[in-house]
Every structure is written in structure tokens, then in C-alpha cells.
Coordinates of C-alpha atoms in Angstrom, one line a residue:
Chain A
M1 CA -52.8 -104.9 -0.8
R2 CA -52.5 -101.1 -0.3
I3 CA -49.0 -100.7 1.1
G4 CA -47.7 -97.3 2.4
A5 CA -44.0 -96.4 2.1
L6 CA -42.2 -93.5 3.7
E7 CA -38.7 -92.5 2.8
A8 CA -37.8 -90.1 5.5
G9 CA -34.8 -88.0 4.5
G10 CA -33.1 -84.9 5.9
T11 CA -34.6 -82.5 3.3
K12 CA -37.7 -84.3 2.1
M13 CA -40.2 -87.0 3.0
V14 CA -41.3 -89.2 0.1
C15 CA -44.6 -90.9 0.7
A16 CA -46.0 -93.5 -1.6
V17 CA -48.6 -96.2 -2.0
G18 CA -47.7 -99.3 -3.7
D19 CA -48.4 -103.0 -4.1
E20 CA -46.8 -106.4 -3.3
N21 CA -44.8 -106.3 -6.5
G22 CA -43.1 -103.0 -5.5
K23 CA -45.2 -101.1 -8.0
I24 CA -45.7 -97.5 -6.9
N25 CA -49.2 -96.2 -7.7
E26 CA -49.1 -92.8 -6.1
R27 CA -46.5 -90.7 -4.6
V28 CA -46.1 -87.3 -2.9
T29 CA -43.2 -85.4 -1.3
F30 CA -43.3 -83.1 1.7
P31 CA -40.3 -81.0 2.8
T32 CA -38.7 -82.1 6.1
K33 CA -39.4 -79.3 8.6
T34 CA -40.1 -80.2 12.2
P35 CA -42.2 -83.2 13.3
A36 CA -45.0 -80.9 14.4
T37 CA -45.3 -79.3 11.0
T38 CA -44.4 -82.2 8.8
M39 CA -45.9 -85.3 10.3
P40 CA -49.6 -84.4 10.4
D41 CA -49.6 -84.0 6.6
I42 CA -47.9 -87.3 6.2
F43 CA -50.3 -89.1 8.6
A44 CA -53.3 -87.6 6.9
W45 CA -52.1 -88.6 3.5
F46 CA -51.6 -92.2 4.4
Q47 CA -54.9 -92.3 6.4
E48 CA -56.9 -91.1 3.5
R49 CA -55.4 -93.8 1.3
E50 CA -56.5 -96.5 3.8
I51 CA -53.1 -98.3 3.7
E52 CA -53.0 -101.8 5.2
A53 CA -49.3 -101.7 6.2
L54 CA -46.5 -99.1 6.3
G55 CA -42.8 -99.3 5.8
I56 CA -40.4 -96.5 6.9
G57 CA -36.8 -96.1 5.7
C58 CA -35.5 -93.3 7.8
F59 CA -32.4 -91.1 8.3
G60 CA -30.6 -92.1 11.4
P61 CA -29.4 -92.9 13.9
L62 CA -32.3 -95.0 14.9
D63 CA -33.4 -97.3 17.7
L64 CA -34.1 -100.6 15.8
N65 CA -34.1 -102.9 18.9
K66 CA -37.6 -104.3 19.1
K67 CA -37.1 -104.9 22.8
S68 CA -36.1 -101.3 23.5
L69 CA -38.5 -98.8 25.1
K70 CA -37.3 -96.5 22.4
Y71 CA -37.8 -98.8 19.4
G72 CA -39.0 -96.8 16.4
H73 CA -37.4 -93.6 17.6
I74 CA -34.9 -91.4 15.8
T75 CA -32.1 -91.0 18.3
S76 CA -29.1 -88.6 18.4
T77 CA -29.5 -86.9 15.1
P78 CA -28.0 -83.4 14.6
K79 CA -31.5 -82.3 13.4
V80 CA -32.6 -81.2 16.9
S81 CA -36.3 -81.1 16.4
W82 CA -36.3 -84.8 15.3
R83 CA -34.1 -86.0 18.2
D84 CA -35.9 -88.7 20.2
F85 CA -38.9 -88.5 17.8
D86 CA -41.0 -91.7 17.8
I87 CA -41.7 -91.9 14.1
V88 CA -43.0 -95.5 14.3
G89 CA -45.3 -94.7 17.2
Y90 CA -46.6 -91.7 15.4
F91 CA -48.6 -94.1 13.2
N92 CA -50.0 -96.1 16.0
D93 CA -53.6 -94.9 15.4
L94 CA -53.6 -96.4 11.9
D95 CA -53.4 -99.8 13.7
I96 CA -51.4 -101.5 10.9
P97 CA -48.1 -103.3 10.8
V98 CA -45.2 -100.8 10.5
G99 CA -41.8 -101.9 9.3
F100 CA -38.8 -99.7 10.1
D101 CA -35.2 -99.5 9.2
T102 CA -32.5 -97.1 8.1
D103 CA -32.8 -95.4 4.7
V104 CA -29.8 -97.3 3.4
N105 CA -30.9 -100.6 4.7
A106 CA -34.2 -99.9 2.9
S107 CA -32.3 -99.1 -0.3
C108 CA -30.3 -102.3 0.1
L109 CA -33.6 -104.2 0.6
G110 CA -35.3 -102.5 -2.4
E111 CA -32.5 -103.6 -4.8
A112 CA -32.5 -107.1 -3.3
A113 CA -36.3 -107.4 -3.7
W114 CA -36.7 -105.9 -7.1
G115 CA -33.4 -104.6 -8.4
C116 CA -29.8 -105.5 -9.2
T117 CA -29.3 -107.9 -6.3
K118 CA -32.4 -110.0 -6.5
D119 CA -30.3 -113.0 -7.4
V120 CA -28.1 -112.9 -4.4
D121 CA -28.7 -113.3 -0.7
S122 CA -25.8 -111.2 0.6
S123 CA -25.2 -107.7 -0.7
I124 CA -24.3 -104.2 0.3
Y125 CA -25.7 -100.9 -0.8
I126 CA -23.6 -97.8 -0.5
T127 CA -25.0 -94.3 -1.1
V128 CA -22.4 -91.6 -1.8
G129 CA -24.0 -88.2 -1.6
T130 CA -24.3 -85.6 1.0
G131 CA -23.2 -88.3 3.4
I132 CA -22.1 -91.8 2.9
G133 CA -24.3 -94.6 4.2
V134 CA -24.2 -98.3 3.9
G135 CA -27.0 -100.9 4.0
I136 CA -26.1 -104.5 4.5
M137 CA -27.9 -107.7 3.8
V138 CA -26.5 -111.0 5.1
E139 CA -28.2 -114.2 3.9
N140 CA -31.5 -112.4 3.2
R141 CA -31.6 -110.4 6.5
L142 CA -30.7 -106.7 6.9
L143 CA -27.8 -106.3 9.3
H144 CA -28.6 -105.0 12.8
G145 CA -26.5 -105.2 16.0
L146 CA -25.9 -102.9 18.8
T147 CA -27.6 -100.3 16.5
H148 CA -27.1 -100.4 12.7
P149 CA -24.2 -100.0 10.3
E150 CA -22.6 -96.6 10.2
A151 CA -20.0 -97.8 7.7
G152 CA -19.7 -94.5 5.9
H153 CA -17.4 -93.7 8.8
I154 CA -15.0 -96.5 8.1
L155 CA -11.3 -95.3 8.2
V156 CA -9.3 -94.7 5.1
S157 CA -5.7 -93.7 4.5
R158 CA -5.3 -90.3 3.1
A159 CA -3.5 -90.0 -0.2
P160 CA 0.1 -88.7 0.1
N161 CA -0.7 -85.7 -2.1
D162 CA -4.1 -84.8 -0.5
D163 CA -4.0 -82.3 2.3
Y164 CA -7.8 -81.9 2.6
P165 CA -8.8 -82.2 6.2
G166 CA -12.2 -83.8 5.5
V167 CA -15.7 -82.8 6.3
C168 CA -16.4 -85.2 9.2
P169 CA -16.2 -83.4 12.5
Y170 CA -15.7 -86.7 14.3
H171 CA -12.9 -88.3 12.3
R172 CA -10.1 -85.9 11.5
E173 CA -6.3 -85.9 11.3
P174 CA -4.5 -88.3 11.8
F175 CA -7.4 -90.8 11.2
F176 CA -9.8 -89.9 8.3
C177 CA -13.1 -91.6 7.6
L178 CA -14.6 -92.3 4.2
E179 CA -17.5 -89.8 4.6
G180 CA -15.1 -87.1 5.6
M181 CA -12.9 -87.6 2.5
A182 CA -15.2 -88.8 -0.2
S183 CA -18.8 -87.5 0.3
G184 CA -20.2 -84.9 -2.1
P185 CA -19.4 -82.1 0.3
A186 CA -15.8 -83.4 0.6
I187 CA -15.4 -83.2 -3.2
T188 CA -16.8 -79.7 -3.3
G189 CA -14.8 -78.7 -0.3
R190 CA -11.5 -80.0 -1.7
W191 CA -11.8 -78.8 -5.3
G192 CA -14.0 -75.7 -4.9
L193 CA -16.4 -76.9 -7.5
S194 CA -19.4 -79.2 -7.7
G195 CA -19.1 -82.8 -9.0
D196 CA -20.8 -81.9 -12.3
E197 CA -18.3 -79.0 -12.8
L198 CA -15.4 -81.4 -12.2
K199 CA -16.7 -84.0 -14.5
N200 CA -13.8 -83.8 -16.9
R201 CA -11.0 -83.7 -14.3
P202 CA -9.6 -87.2 -14.1
E203 CA -7.6 -86.4 -10.9
V204 CA -10.8 -85.8 -9.0
W205 CA -12.3 -89.2 -9.8
G206 CA -9.0 -91.0 -9.4
L207 CA -8.8 -89.7 -5.9
E208 CA -12.5 -90.4 -5.2
A209 CA -11.9 -94.0 -6.3
F210 CA -8.8 -94.2 -4.2
Y211 CA -10.9 -93.6 -1.1
L212 CA -14.0 -95.6 -2.1
S213 CA -11.9 -98.7 -3.1
Q214 CA -10.2 -98.8 0.4
A215 CA -13.6 -98.9 2.0
L216 CA -14.8 -101.6 -0.5
M217 CA -11.9 -103.8 0.2
N218 CA -12.7 -103.6 3.9
Y219 CA -16.3 -104.3 3.4
I220 CA -15.4 -107.3 1.2
V221 CA -13.0 -108.9 3.7
T222 CA -15.4 -108.3 6.6
L223 CA -18.8 -109.0 5.1
S224 CA -18.0 -111.2 2.1
P225 CA -20.9 -109.7 0.0
K226 CA -21.9 -111.3 -3.3
R227 CA -22.5 -107.9 -4.9
I228 CA -21.9 -104.3 -4.0
V229 CA -24.2 -101.6 -5.3
L230 CA -23.0 -98.0 -5.4
G231 CA -25.7 -95.3 -5.6
G232 CA -26.2 -91.7 -4.6
G233 CA -25.5 -88.4 -6.2
V234 CA -21.8 -88.8 -6.5
M235 CA -22.1 -92.1 -8.3
K236 CA -24.0 -90.5 -11.1
Q237 CA -20.5 -89.9 -12.4
K238 CA -20.4 -93.2 -14.2
Q239 CA -16.6 -92.9 -15.0
L240 CA -16.1 -93.8 -11.3
F241 CA -17.2 -97.4 -11.8
P242 CA -14.3 -98.7 -13.8
L243 CA -11.9 -96.8 -11.6
I244 CA -13.3 -98.2 -8.4
R245 CA -13.4 -101.8 -9.8
E246 CA -9.8 -101.6 -10.9
K247 CA -8.5 -100.2 -7.6
T248 CA -10.6 -102.6 -5.4
V249 CA -9.3 -105.6 -7.3
A250 CA -5.8 -104.3 -7.0
L251 CA -6.1 -103.8 -3.3
I252 CA -7.6 -107.3 -2.6
N253 CA -4.6 -108.5 -4.8
G254 CA -6.0 -112.0 -5.2
Y255 CA -6.3 -112.8 -1.5
V256 CA -10.0 -113.6 -1.8
P257 CA -11.6 -114.8 -5.0
L258 CA -13.9 -112.2 -6.5
P259 CA -16.7 -112.5 -9.1
D260 CA -16.2 -110.6 -12.4
P261 CA -15.9 -107.0 -11.3
E262 CA -18.4 -105.8 -13.8
F263 CA -21.1 -107.8 -12.1
F264 CA -19.7 -107.4 -8.6
I265 CA -19.5 -103.6 -8.2
V266 CA -22.5 -102.2 -9.9
P267 CA -24.9 -99.2 -10.2
P268 CA -28.4 -99.5 -8.8
A269 CA -31.1 -100.9 -11.1
L270 CA -34.0 -99.0 -9.6
G271 CA -32.9 -95.4 -10.5
D272 CA -33.7 -93.4 -7.4
D273 CA -36.5 -95.6 -6.3
Q274 CA -34.7 -98.3 -4.3
G275 CA -35.4 -96.4 -1.0
I276 CA -39.1 -96.0 -1.4
M277 CA -39.5 -99.5 -2.9
G278 CA -37.4 -100.9 0.0
A279 CA -39.9 -99.2 2.3
I280 CA -42.7 -101.1 0.6
K281 CA -40.8 -104.3 1.2
L282 CA -40.2 -103.4 4.8
A283 CA -44.0 -103.1 5.2
L284 CA -44.5 -106.5 3.4
I285 CA -42.0 -108.3 5.6
Q286 CA -43.6 -106.8 8.7
T287 CA -47.0 -108.2 7.7
Q288 CA -45.5 -111.7 7.0
T289 CA -42.7 -112.8 9.3
N290 CA -39.9 -111.4 11.4
L291 CA -37.4 -112.0 8.6
P292 CA -35.2 -110.5 7.5
Chain B
M1 CA -25.7 -137.3 23.1
R2 CA -22.1 -138.2 22.0
I3 CA -21.0 -135.2 20.0
G4 CA -17.7 -135.2 18.1
A5 CA -15.7 -132.0 17.6
L6 CA -12.8 -131.4 15.4
E7 CA -10.7 -128.2 15.5
A8 CA -8.6 -128.5 12.4
G9 CA -5.6 -126.2 12.6
G10 CA -2.5 -125.7 10.6
T11 CA -0.2 -127.4 13.1
K12 CA -2.5 -129.7 15.1
M13 CA -5.9 -131.3 14.9
V14 CA -7.8 -131.3 18.2
C15 CA -10.5 -134.0 18.4
A16 CA -13.0 -134.2 21.3
V17 CA -16.2 -135.9 22.3
G18 CA -18.5 -133.8 24.3
D19 CA -22.2 -133.3 25.2
E20 CA -25.1 -130.9 24.6
N21 CA -23.8 -128.6 27.3
G22 CA -20.4 -128.1 25.7
K23 CA -18.7 -130.4 28.3
I24 CA -15.7 -132.1 26.9
N25 CA -15.4 -135.7 28.1
E26 CA -12.4 -136.8 26.1
R27 CA -9.9 -135.2 23.8
V28 CA -6.8 -136.0 21.8
T29 CA -4.5 -134.1 19.5
F30 CA -2.9 -135.2 16.2
P31 CA -0.2 -133.3 14.3
T32 CA -1.4 -131.8 11.0
K33 CA 0.6 -133.6 8.3
T34 CA -1.1 -134.5 5.1
P35 CA -4.7 -135.7 4.7
A36 CA -3.5 -139.2 3.8
T37 CA -1.4 -139.5 7.0
T38 CA -3.6 -137.5 9.4
M39 CA -7.2 -138.1 8.5
P40 CA -7.4 -141.9 8.9
D41 CA -6.4 -141.6 12.6
I42 CA -9.0 -138.9 13.2
F43 CA -11.7 -140.9 11.4
A44 CA -10.9 -144.1 13.4
W45 CA -10.8 -142.1 16.7
F46 CA -14.3 -140.7 16.1
Q47 CA -15.6 -144.0 14.7
E48 CA -14.5 -145.9 17.8
R49 CA -16.3 -143.5 20.0
E50 CA -19.6 -143.9 18.1
I51 CA -20.3 -140.2 17.9
E52 CA -23.8 -139.2 16.8
A53 CA -22.9 -135.9 15.2
L54 CA -19.7 -134.0 14.3
G55 CA -18.7 -130.4 14.2
I56 CA -15.7 -129.1 12.3
G57 CA -14.0 -125.8 12.8
C58 CA -11.3 -125.6 10.1
F59 CA -8.5 -123.4 8.9
G60 CA -9.5 -121.8 5.6
P61 CA -10.3 -120.7 3.1
L62 CA -13.3 -123.0 2.9
D63 CA -16.3 -123.6 0.7
L64 CA -19.3 -123.1 3.0
N65 CA -21.9 -122.7 0.3
K66 CA -24.3 -125.7 0.8
K67 CA -25.4 -125.5 -2.8
S68 CA -21.9 -125.7 -4.1
L69 CA -20.4 -129.0 -5.5
K70 CA -17.4 -128.2 -3.3
Y71 CA -19.3 -127.6 -0.1
G72 CA -17.2 -128.9 2.8
H73 CA -13.8 -128.5 1.0
I74 CA -10.8 -126.6 2.1
T75 CA -10.1 -124.5 -1.0
S76 CA -7.0 -122.3 -1.9
T77 CA -4.9 -122.8 1.2
P78 CA -1.1 -122.4 1.0
K79 CA -0.9 -125.9 2.7
V80 CA -0.7 -127.6 -0.7
S81 CA -1.6 -131.2 0.4
W82 CA -4.8 -129.9 1.9
R83 CA -5.9 -127.8 -1.1
D84 CA -9.3 -128.9 -2.4
F85 CA -9.5 -131.6 0.4
D86 CA -13.1 -132.6 1.1
I87 CA -12.9 -132.6 4.9
V88 CA -16.7 -132.9 5.4
G89 CA -17.1 -135.6 2.8
Y90 CA -14.3 -137.6 4.5
F91 CA -16.7 -138.4 7.3
N92 CA -19.5 -139.5 5.0
D93 CA -19.2 -143.1 6.0
L94 CA -20.1 -142.2 9.6
D95 CA -23.5 -141.3 8.3
I96 CA -24.1 -138.6 10.9
P97 CA -24.9 -134.8 10.7
V98 CA -21.7 -132.8 10.2
G99 CA -21.6 -129.1 10.9
F100 CA -18.8 -127.1 9.3
D101 CA -17.4 -123.6 9.5
T102 CA -14.2 -121.6 9.9
D103 CA -12.0 -122.0 13.0
V104 CA -12.8 -118.4 14.0
N105 CA -16.5 -118.7 13.3
A106 CA -16.4 -121.8 15.5
S107 CA -14.6 -119.8 18.3
C108 CA -17.1 -117.0 18.0
L109 CA -19.9 -119.6 18.3
G110 CA -18.3 -121.3 21.3
E111 CA -18.1 -118.1 23.2
A112 CA -21.7 -117.2 22.2
A113 CA -23.0 -120.6 23.3
W114 CA -21.1 -121.0 26.6
G115 CA -18.7 -118.1 27.1
C116 CA -18.4 -114.4 27.4
T117 CA -21.0 -113.5 24.7
K118 CA -23.8 -115.8 25.7
D119 CA -26.0 -112.8 26.7
V120 CA -25.8 -111.1 23.3
D121 CA -26.9 -112.1 19.8
S122 CA -24.3 -110.1 17.8
S123 CA -20.6 -110.4 18.5
I124 CA -17.2 -110.8 16.9
Y125 CA -14.3 -113.0 17.9
I126 CA -10.8 -112.0 16.8
T127 CA -7.9 -114.2 17.2
V128 CA -4.5 -112.5 17.1
G129 CA -1.7 -115.1 16.7
T130 CA 0.2 -116.6 13.8
G131 CA -2.4 -115.0 11.7
I132 CA -5.4 -112.8 12.5
G133 CA -8.8 -114.2 12.0
V134 CA -12.3 -112.9 12.7
G135 CA -15.5 -114.8 13.4
I136 CA -18.7 -112.9 13.2
M137 CA -22.2 -113.6 14.6
V138 CA -25.1 -111.4 13.5
E139 CA -28.4 -111.9 15.3
N140 CA -27.5 -115.4 16.3
R141 CA -26.2 -116.5 13.0
L142 CA -22.6 -116.9 11.9
L143 CA -21.8 -114.6 9.0
H144 CA -21.3 -116.2 5.6
G145 CA -21.5 -114.6 2.2
L146 CA -19.6 -115.1 -1.0
T147 CA -17.3 -117.1 1.2
H148 CA -16.6 -116.2 4.8
P149 CA -15.0 -113.2 6.6
E150 CA -11.3 -112.7 6.0
A151 CA -11.3 -109.6 8.2
G152 CA -7.8 -110.1 9.5
H153 CA -6.8 -108.6 6.1
I154 CA -8.6 -105.3 6.8
L155 CA -6.5 -102.3 5.9
V156 CA -4.8 -100.2 8.5
S157 CA -2.8 -96.9 8.3
R158 CA 0.8 -97.5 9.2
A159 CA 2.1 -95.5 12.1
P160 CA 4.3 -92.5 11.0
N161 CA 7.3 -93.9 13.0
D162 CA 6.9 -97.5 11.8
D163 CA 8.8 -98.6 8.7
Y164 CA 8.1 -102.3 9.1
P165 CA 6.9 -103.6 5.7
G166 CA 4.5 -106.2 7.2
V167 CA 4.3 -110.0 6.9
C168 CA 1.4 -110.3 4.5
P169 CA 2.6 -111.0 1.0
Y170 CA -0.7 -109.8 -0.4
H171 CA -1.1 -106.4 1.2
R172 CA 2.1 -104.4 1.2
E173 CA 3.2 -100.8 0.8
P174 CA 1.4 -98.5 0.3
F175 CA -1.6 -100.3 1.8
F176 CA -1.0 -102.5 4.8
C177 CA -3.4 -105.0 6.3
L178 CA -3.9 -105.8 10.0
E179 CA -2.5 -109.3 9.8
G180 CA 0.6 -108.0 8.0
M181 CA 1.3 -105.4 10.7
A182 CA -0.1 -106.9 14.0
S183 CA 0.1 -110.7 13.9
G184 CA 2.5 -112.5 16.1
P185 CA 5.1 -112.9 13.3
A186 CA 4.8 -109.2 12.6
I187 CA 5.7 -108.4 16.2
T188 CA 8.6 -110.7 16.1
G189 CA 9.7 -109.5 12.7
R190 CA 9.5 -105.9 13.6
W191 CA 11.2 -106.0 17.0
G192 CA 13.4 -109.1 16.6
L193 CA 12.1 -110.7 19.8
S194 CA 9.1 -112.8 20.8
G195 CA 6.0 -111.2 22.4
D196 CA 7.0 -112.7 25.8
E197 CA 10.5 -111.2 25.6
L198 CA 8.9 -107.8 24.7
K199 CA 6.5 -107.9 27.6
N200 CA 7.9 -104.9 29.4
R201 CA 8.4 -102.7 26.3
P202 CA 5.4 -100.3 26.3
E203 CA 6.2 -99.0 22.8
V204 CA 5.5 -102.5 21.4
W205 CA 2.1 -102.8 22.9
G206 CA 1.2 -99.2 22.1
L207 CA 1.9 -99.8 18.5
E208 CA 0.0 -103.2 18.6
A209 CA -3.0 -101.4 20.0
F210 CA -2.6 -98.7 17.4
Y211 CA -3.2 -101.2 14.7
L212 CA -5.8 -103.3 16.4
S213 CA -7.9 -100.3 17.4
Q214 CA -8.2 -99.1 13.8
A215 CA -9.5 -102.5 12.8
L216 CA -11.9 -102.6 15.8
M217 CA -13.3 -99.2 14.8
N218 CA -14.0 -100.4 11.3
Y219 CA -15.6 -103.6 12.6
I220 CA -17.8 -101.5 14.9
V221 CA -19.1 -99.1 12.3
T222 CA -19.6 -101.9 9.8
L223 CA -21.1 -104.7 11.9
S224 CA -22.4 -102.9 15.0
P225 CA -21.4 -105.8 17.4
K226 CA -22.7 -105.9 20.9
R227 CA -19.4 -107.3 22.2
I228 CA -15.9 -107.9 20.8
V229 CA -13.8 -110.8 22.0
L230 CA -10.0 -110.7 21.5
G231 CA -8.2 -114.0 21.8
G232 CA -5.2 -115.8 20.5
G233 CA -1.6 -116.0 21.6
V234 CA -0.8 -112.2 21.2
M235 CA -3.8 -111.3 23.4
K236 CA -2.3 -113.3 26.4
Q237 CA -0.5 -109.9 26.9
K238 CA -3.2 -108.6 29.1
Q239 CA -1.8 -105.1 29.1
L240 CA -3.1 -104.8 25.6
F241 CA -6.8 -104.6 26.7
P242 CA -6.8 -101.2 28.3
L243 CA -4.7 -99.8 25.5
I244 CA -7.0 -101.2 22.8
R245 CA -10.1 -100.0 24.7
E246 CA -8.8 -96.5 25.1
K247 CA -7.7 -96.1 21.5
T248 CA -10.8 -97.6 20.0
V249 CA -13.0 -95.3 22.0
A250 CA -10.8 -92.3 20.9
L251 CA -11.2 -93.3 17.3
I252 CA -14.9 -93.7 17.4
N253 CA -14.9 -90.3 19.1
G254 CA -18.5 -90.4 20.2
Y255 CA -19.9 -90.9 16.7
V256 CA -21.7 -94.1 17.7
P257 CA -22.8 -94.8 21.3
L258 CA -20.7 -97.7 22.8
P259 CA -21.3 -99.8 25.9
D260 CA -18.8 -99.6 28.8
P261 CA -15.5 -100.5 27.1
E262 CA -14.7 -103.0 30.0
F263 CA -17.7 -105.1 29.0
F264 CA -17.5 -104.3 25.3
I265 CA -13.9 -105.3 24.4
V266 CA -13.1 -108.4 26.4
P267 CA -10.9 -111.5 26.6
P268 CA -12.4 -114.9 26.0
A269 CA -14.1 -116.8 28.9
L270 CA -13.4 -120.3 27.7
G271 CA -9.5 -120.2 27.9
D272 CA -8.3 -121.9 24.7
D273 CA -11.4 -124.1 24.4
Q274 CA -13.8 -121.8 22.5
G275 CA -12.8 -123.4 19.2
I276 CA -13.4 -127.0 20.1
M277 CA -16.6 -126.1 22.1
G278 CA -17.8 -124.1 19.1
A279 CA -17.3 -127.2 17.0
I280 CA -19.5 -129.1 19.4
K281 CA -22.1 -126.4 18.9
L282 CA -21.8 -126.6 15.2
A283 CA -22.6 -130.3 15.4
L284 CA -25.6 -129.6 17.7
I285 CA -27.0 -126.9 15.3
Q286 CA -26.5 -129.3 12.4
T287 CA -28.7 -131.9 14.2
Q288 CA -31.4 -129.4 15.0
T289 CA -32.0 -126.7 12.3
N290 CA -30.3 -124.9 9.5
L291 CA -29.6 -122.0 11.9
P292 CA -27.3 -120.3 12.2

């Protein structure tokens, strides 16, 4: 089967054609400009390749409610030209099944289908980068509700010695959210240097783990995941993993039994391909059943 | 159909026989002593009534993994005599389908089947009483994972003017959990009086809403529920509802669109019967399918 996959991000649009095993046979990237300038190229690229299904993992917020008149739309994004854009409907003329979910749910699904969570049915995927996003799988189904998770905005307690106000314009003093305090821009904003430049500063990563572990504890007690995957640009700093594991276990403090932290809080297995591979899986699911 | 329902709590065991519509035809309560003294009476009561299925909503933690050798057991409870007790297996000799879940998941299910969330497929039920428990339904299925939600232990930031150390022995200074700061015993411990005696003290309920709203914000961004039900003894203080609504909306601060707060954050519709009615529904589901 020729399966199309679109990973729609704020700066670039990755398009790929793959197969039922998640193998990517061809890929191309277009810069994300406006729908009018970007989408015709993407449409033409997929049309030429005669794809039989398409999966889209997209920056949000999105309307994922299949009963909604606006199903398939990007909704209230700050990227004004994309607001209310019907990205699923744009492919109507291809007359093929189109699967659709958030970029982080797609990443969660990609790792679950072919990566580091393929042996468990409940997992979460957290990307820590320009923003912080969370994809959630519960018993083999991606989590949707009123909309979709926005769990990068979970509240955290600020460290006593940290006076950084955070980068999130919505969640500021006295209540700080994770994205505001721990995203890539928060690190750069607080310390005045990039993550790579701060690589050998243990206080930077101790504080980063301080915030991430609070969020992980809350995801654990709420969602009871069988594994937590931490990806995204910030998590390329591998020294974060032991720090986050240690602090998360200390916070839970034995209240709920946890698996061996080395196998519970893990890096992705698919490099940077979990999103585009997850989009392939979204397409496959759409052709088969309504699950997950 | 004659459906048995058991709401197994730390102080009492409510047994009922009801029908497919959630109607309770007969009910009795036994005090919770030890399995050896309490369970034979319960078994005999159900056996005499020739029930055709049984649902159990039980205090936890529980093993809910159907592939586990300990499926149906109460696990690491502080109630020592009940630790590792196989409450589902105890009814094996009745040779009927037995549904099993946490007390709060049962309450969540009861309201979803016959109460205030019957029009939505994703909801959460929070009981605020001796402890704080959370039941979660996602697209018509109760949430399970590694175990089950323990979201009463979600972290909250302590109020600047509050020096109460909390009642949770696991989650203390500098990280406080919701149950530690906002359960009934926390209110009594902090103020030295019962909730009823504190009824006319606005500072008590302002602080209670301060903690509950932080948790609600985190549940909202993580689970994206379509409605949140707040029950349990503490929530009999109806003045809490407008305070919690106002503070939760302020915390979210427009980041995710919310329904009208009056219809989004609500009291239960089933009085104190959502747990036992949920147990009826657990039995029904067990007779029909594996869902949820």
C-alpha cells in the first residue's frame, strides 16, 4: 500500500510516502508559509505519488470531533493564516481515507506502533522543545475528549531560587505552567544561552528536571502510563534522563508502584521519525477501523 | 435481570440488587471488618438473592489487569487484613460474570450511565471526602493503565499564607498533594473544626477552592474532559462550586476553550448512589462486552 504521511509543523511540513510497516520510501520538506502558498505544493506532491491513504499529524489546537462541522480544522492557533484552516478537507479531492490527530499524539502512536512503546498499550509521549506537547495513548487508543491534551500547560511549583517569570503568556505568576518554565525558550530566556552552550552547567539540568519531574508525577497519578517517552530538542541533553528518573521516583515516594525507572522513563526509539511514522499509522488505522 | 452490586468501602460494604436500568430494588450495609468476618455475610446475601451478575466498586489500590495472576485482588492497602485479598475470586462459586473497578471509577460510570454525564463520553468524577479519589472515563471507557488513576495525589502549590503540612504521609514539604491539603481530614486538621462547623467561614472555602482548582486545571489540560463531577462529603458545601468554577476558569486563562462553567463543573445527579449504581453498570458491561 502507498501511504502518505504529513507532519505539519509550525516551521516545516514533512511529507512522506511509506508502507504498512512504517517504512518511509520517499520524503520531502516544505517550509510552512501560508495555506495558500504551502498547501498546493503538498497536495500536488501526494497526488503525483498516487497515495491510497493519508495520515496527518498537525500542530494544534485542532478540531478532532468527527461529529463537528469543523472536524479536520486547525482552530485557534496564533499562526493567523492557518486559523480555521480545513487541512483534512483540503485533501478531499484525493478521495482517500485521511487520518488526523495532533503532532504529539502522532508521535505517541509512532513509538507505540514501531518504537519504544510497542510492548505496552498505555503510554505517553512528551516533546520538550520550542513548546512542550504531550501525546497520550490509553489502552491502545489515543486520548481525545472535549478537544485533545494540552498537557504541556500543566502547573508546576516554581523553585524557591528561580525568579524566571516563564515564557507562557497564559500562565504566569503566581501559577506557572511547565511549558512556561521548562521549554527550550524558557531555558534560553532564563540563562541567556542555548541548551548546547549550557551543556556542562549542572544547575541548568537540575532545574529542568525539577520542573519536568513534577509534571511526570502528575501524569503518572492521573493517567497511570506503562511507559513515558521524552523526546524533542531539549531531551537531546541525555544527562537529563537520570535526573528526571531520580526526581520523579522521589516525588511519587512509593505511593504507586513503578516499573524500573530505566525502562519507564525513556528516550524515543525512532530518532526524529516518530511523528511522520505516526502519521503513517494514523492513515493505516483510518483505512481499517475506528480504533484507536 | 437480577444484578448484584457491591460498593466496598473502608468503613462499610453496601450490597444491592438492581436491574438493567440502574433501579435498586433492595440494599443492605455491612460494616467493613476483616475479610473473614465480613465476606461470608456478603456472599450469603447475594447467593440467597440468586443474582445473575455482580459488579464491584472497591477501595484500592487494586489489580485490574485481566492478564495478571492477581487480577481481582486488593493490593497494597493500609488496611492490613484486606491486603492481597482476592475479592473477585471470592465470588467464584456463584459462577456469574463479575465486573470490577475502583470505587471512584464505579462512581464515574454510574453518573455516566444514569446521572449528570450521560450526554458526554469523556468525564471525570472526583470525590472529596476522607480521601480524594478520581474516576476517569475517556470516550466511554474507564481509564486503566499500569494500574488505575490515583489522581487525588496530584501535586498542588501551597498557598503563601498556609503553613499546614498536609495529611498525606507520602507527599509533604516541599511538594504537597491535593489529598494532603484539601481532603476532609486536611480541613479539620488545619482549622480544628469540622466542615459543617466551618460553613460560614469564607476563608476556609476560598482556600479549599484554591487547591481544588489547581487540580482541576491539571486534569483539564491532561484529560480534556467534557464534564467534571465533584462529589463526596466535602462537596456538600455547595458554596464551593462557584468558587471552584471561578478559580479554574481564571487558571486556564483562556488557553483552552471551556464549556459554560455551570454545566462543566457540576455536583453529582445521583445523590450518594453513583457508586452502587456504577457497580450495577460494571456488572452489566461484564455480561455484555469487554468495554469499557
